[in-house]
Amino acid sequence: MKALNKLWGEFKKFITRGNVIDLAVGVVVGAAFTAIVTSLTNDIIMPLINWAVGGDEGGLSSLCTVLKAVYMKDADGNDVLDLANFLVINWGTFIQAILDFILIALVVFAIVKVINTIREAGSKLNTQAKREKELKKRARRIAKEQGISSAEARKLAEAQLAAEEAPAPAAPAKPTVEELLADIKSLLAEQVAKDGADKNSSEDKE
């Protein structure tokens, strides 16, 4: 039961995370934007492509390759296509879907790029404003404590902030496995050489 309540709480938090008004505006704008893209594709781009590939009146979406044509007799005895059984590749419709996707992706990318640029600029201005506020606060305190001018106090405050904002020294890199193995090999070689020298020295004494 406890796990079920936890799961239900997480689900409620998930579904109530978004703002209803923002979501509604997004849906309306998205629908209008889709209509604009569809009109641009069908009314401007498609006629040009249709004209380039031969001027079919049905537009690009009507361009297809029939793999198997199946005919049937209509009420007047004429041969007509059996739409339920004939096989066709609608590559015109596929190209139209690709164009729609590319247009939507380009516009969405441009919108996101602009939003991110504005957000980064706002964040930068906010950071600069906070730093300036802290700088003035420190300068006033330093001027009061040391009895110096505001210009000198500001220079000292800037030096303090610069020292605090300086990146910490990087930690020494950990040795790699190859380096550790090389060190061990070197130590073993030194130990073997030392043991050999001690053995030769003891034999000479005997």
Short mmCIF file of C-alpha atoms in Angstrom, two decimals:
data_model
loop_
_atom_site.label_atom_id
_atom_site.label_comp_id
_atom_site.label_asym_id
_atom_site.label_seq_id
_atom_site.Cartn_x
_atom_site.Cartn_y
_atom_site.Cartn_z
CA MET A 1 0.00 0.00 0.00
CA LYS A 2 2.86 2.37 0.84
CA ALA A 3 4.48 1.74 -2.53
CA LEU A 4 1.13 2.29 -4.26
CA ASN A 5 0.62 5.62 -2.48
CA LYS A 6 4.14 6.69 -3.43
CA LEU A 7 3.52 5.77 -7.06
CA TRP A 8 0.21 7.67 -7.07
CA GLY A 9 1.92 10.73 -5.56
CA GLU A 10 4.61 10.69 -8.22
CA PHE A 11 1.95 10.35 -10.91
CA LYS A 12 -0.03 13.33 -9.59
CA LYS A 13 3.14 15.40 -9.42
CA PHE A 14 3.93 14.45 -13.00
CA ILE A 15 0.53 15.32 -14.48
CA THR A 16 0.26 18.62 -12.57
CA ARG A 17 3.78 19.78 -13.36
CA GLY A 18 2.77 21.86 -16.39
CA ASN A 19 0.72 25.05 -16.32
CA VAL A 20 -2.71 24.50 -17.88
CA ILE A 21 -2.76 27.94 -19.49
CA ASP A 22 0.72 27.48 -20.96
CA LEU A 23 -0.25 24.08 -22.31
CA ALA A 24 -3.45 25.46 -23.85
CA VAL A 25 -1.56 28.31 -25.52
CA GLY A 26 1.02 25.83 -26.80
CA VAL A 27 -1.66 23.61 -28.32
CA VAL A 28 -3.41 26.54 -30.04
CA VAL A 29 -0.18 28.04 -31.37
CA GLY A 30 1.01 24.59 -32.47
CA ALA A 31 -2.20 23.95 -34.40
CA ALA A 32 -2.01 27.36 -36.11
CA PHE A 33 1.65 26.84 -36.90
CA THR A 34 0.93 23.42 -38.41
CA ALA A 35 -1.72 25.01 -40.64
CA ILE A 36 0.79 27.62 -41.82
CA VAL A 37 3.40 24.98 -42.60
CA THR A 38 0.84 22.84 -44.43
CA SER A 39 -0.30 25.82 -46.50
CA LEU A 40 3.29 26.76 -47.31
CA THR A 41 4.00 23.21 -48.41
CA ASN A 42 0.81 22.62 -50.42
CA ASP A 43 0.26 26.08 -51.89
CA ILE A 44 3.80 27.32 -52.59
CA ILE A 45 6.42 24.57 -52.50
CA MET A 46 4.36 21.71 -53.92
CA PRO A 47 3.20 23.56 -57.07
CA LEU A 48 6.82 24.37 -57.90
CA ILE A 49 7.90 20.75 -57.39
CA ASN A 50 4.82 19.54 -59.27
CA TRP A 51 5.64 21.84 -62.17
CA ALA A 52 9.26 20.64 -62.17
CA VAL A 53 8.33 16.94 -62.29
CA GLY A 54 5.76 17.23 -65.03
CA GLY A 55 2.79 19.31 -63.99
CA ASP A 56 0.48 16.61 -62.67
CA GLU A 57 -2.80 18.22 -61.66
CA GLY A 58 -3.07 16.09 -58.56
CA GLY A 59 0.01 17.63 -57.01
CA LEU A 60 3.03 15.90 -55.56
CA SER A 61 0.89 13.73 -53.30
CA SER A 62 -0.62 12.08 -56.40
CA LEU A 63 2.77 10.99 -57.73
CA CYS A 64 3.09 7.26 -57.27
CA THR A 65 4.39 4.04 -58.76
CA VAL A 66 1.83 1.31 -59.41
CA LEU A 67 3.23 -2.14 -58.61
CA LYS A 68 0.12 -4.11 -59.43
CA ALA A 69 -2.88 -2.67 -61.26
CA VAL A 70 -6.12 -4.52 -60.60
CA TYR A 71 -9.21 -3.57 -62.60
CA MET A 72 -12.87 -4.25 -62.13
CA LYS A 73 -16.03 -3.56 -64.11
CA ASP A 74 -18.26 -0.69 -63.07
CA ALA A 75 -22.01 -0.49 -63.57
CA ASP A 76 -21.54 0.62 -67.19
CA GLY A 77 -19.12 -2.19 -67.98
CA ASN A 78 -16.05 0.04 -68.04
CA ASP A 79 -12.70 -1.04 -66.57
CA VAL A 80 -11.86 0.90 -63.41
CA LEU A 81 -9.13 0.45 -60.80
CA ASP A 82 -9.96 -1.82 -57.90
CA LEU A 83 -8.74 0.45 -55.10
CA ALA A 84 -9.08 -2.32 -52.52
CA ASN A 85 -6.66 -4.68 -54.26
CA PHE A 86 -4.18 -2.71 -56.37
CA LEU A 87 -0.63 -2.07 -55.01
CA VAL A 88 1.01 1.34 -55.23
CA ILE A 89 3.99 3.22 -53.75
CA ASN A 90 2.89 6.74 -52.79
CA TRP A 91 6.32 8.34 -52.89
CA GLY A 92 4.81 11.77 -53.53
CA THR A 93 3.00 11.67 -50.19
CA PHE A 94 6.21 10.54 -48.51
CA ILE A 95 8.17 13.48 -49.97
CA GLN A 96 5.45 15.87 -48.83
CA ALA A 97 5.68 14.48 -45.28
CA ILE A 98 9.47 14.94 -45.33
CA LEU A 99 9.10 18.56 -46.45
CA ASP A 100 6.57 19.24 -43.70
CA PHE A 101 8.93 17.76 -41.12
CA ILE A 102 11.93 19.76 -42.35
CA LEU A 103 10.00 23.04 -42.32
CA ILE A 104 8.61 22.42 -38.83
CA ALA A 105 12.02 21.34 -37.52
CA LEU A 106 13.72 24.46 -38.94
CA VAL A 107 11.18 26.85 -37.46
CA VAL A 108 11.18 25.12 -34.07
CA PHE A 109 14.99 25.16 -34.04
CA ALA A 110 15.00 28.90 -34.80
CA ILE A 111 12.47 29.58 -32.03
CA VAL A 112 14.40 27.52 -29.47
CA LYS A 113 17.65 29.21 -30.53
CA VAL A 114 16.17 32.68 -30.00
CA ILE A 115 14.67 31.69 -26.63
CA ASN A 116 17.97 30.22 -25.42
CA THR A 117 19.87 33.32 -26.54
CA ILE A 118 17.48 35.62 -24.68
CA ARG A 119 17.62 33.39 -21.61
CA GLU A 120 21.44 33.33 -21.61
CA ALA A 121 21.58 37.11 -22.00
CA GLY A 122 19.15 37.56 -19.11
CA SER A 123 21.13 35.17 -16.92
CA LYS A 124 24.35 37.01 -17.74
CA LEU A 125 22.82 40.38 -16.87
CA ASN A 126 21.45 38.96 -13.62
CA THR A 127 24.88 37.59 -12.68
CA GLN A 128 26.53 40.91 -13.46
CA ALA A 129 23.95 42.79 -11.38
CA LYS A 130 24.51 40.48 -8.40
CA ARG A 131 28.28 40.87 -8.71
CA GLU A 132 28.01 44.66 -8.88
CA LYS A 133 25.79 44.69 -5.80
CA GLU A 134 28.25 42.53 -3.86
CA LEU A 135 31.14 44.69 -5.07
CA LYS A 136 29.53 47.91 -3.81
CA LYS A 137 28.70 46.28 -0.49
CA ARG A 138 32.28 45.17 0.06
CA ALA A 139 33.70 48.50 -1.10
CA ARG A 140 31.58 50.38 1.45
CA ARG A 141 32.64 48.03 4.23
CA ILE A 142 36.33 48.26 3.31
CA ALA A 143 36.20 52.05 3.05
CA LYS A 144 34.57 52.25 6.48
CA GLU A 145 36.96 49.80 8.15
CA GLN A 146 40.21 51.13 6.66
CA GLY A 147 39.28 54.78 6.25
CA ILE A 148 40.22 54.96 2.58
CA SER A 149 38.56 56.51 -0.45
CA SER A 150 35.74 54.81 -2.34
CA ALA A 151 37.93 54.29 -5.43
CA GLU A 152 40.65 52.53 -3.42
CA ALA A 153 38.07 50.47 -1.54
CA ARG A 154 36.50 49.40 -4.83
CA LYS A 155 39.88 48.23 -6.15
CA LEU A 156 40.43 46.14 -3.03
CA ALA A 157 36.92 44.71 -3.27
CA GLU A 158 37.48 43.81 -6.93
CA ALA A 159 40.73 42.05 -5.99
CA GLN A 160 38.92 40.06 -3.29
CA LEU A 161 36.14 39.00 -5.64
CA ALA A 162 38.61 38.08 -8.37
CA ALA A 163 40.54 35.90 -5.91
CA GLU A 164 37.33 34.18 -4.78
CA GLU A 165 36.12 33.65 -8.35
CA ALA A 166 39.43 32.24 -9.55
CA PRO A 167 39.17 28.53 -10.39
CA ALA A 168 40.54 26.15 -7.82
CA PRO A 169 43.83 24.45 -8.72
CA ALA A 170 43.27 21.24 -10.56
CA ALA A 171 43.81 18.07 -8.60
CA PRO A 172 46.81 16.01 -9.68
CA ALA A 173 45.89 13.45 -12.26
CA LYS A 174 45.67 9.88 -11.06
CA PRO A 175 48.27 7.56 -12.57
CA THR A 176 47.01 5.25 -15.25
CA VAL A 177 47.22 1.48 -15.07
CA GLU A 178 50.12 1.50 -17.54
CA GLU A 179 52.05 3.99 -15.39
CA LEU A 180 51.46 1.92 -12.24
CA LEU A 181 52.65 -1.24 -13.99
CA ALA A 182 55.76 0.58 -15.24
CA ASP A 183 56.54 1.79 -11.70
CA ILE A 184 56.09 -1.73 -10.31
CA LYS A 185 58.34 -3.15 -13.02
CA SER A 186 61.00 -0.55 -12.24
CA LEU A 187 60.84 -1.30 -8.51
CA LEU A 188 61.12 -5.05 -9.13
CA ALA A 189 64.12 -4.51 -11.42
CA GLU A 190 65.82 -2.39 -8.77
CA GLN A 191 65.08 -5.01 -6.11
CA VAL A 192 66.47 -7.82 -8.29
CA ALA A 193 69.61 -5.80 -9.01
CA LYS A 194 70.06 -5.05 -5.31
CA ASP A 195 69.60 -8.71 -4.33
CA GLY A 196 72.15 -9.73 -6.96
CA ALA A 197 74.67 -7.20 -5.68
CA ASP A 198 74.21 -8.35 -2.07
CA LYS A 199 74.67 -11.98 -3.12
CA ASN A 200 77.88 -11.21 -5.02
CA SER A 201 79.21 -9.23 -2.07
CA SER A 202 78.57 -12.11 0.34
CA GLU A 203 80.27 -14.59 -2.02
CA ASP A 204 83.35 -12.36 -2.28
CA LYS A 205 83.62 -12.23 1.50
CA GLU A 206 83.53 -16.02 1.72
#
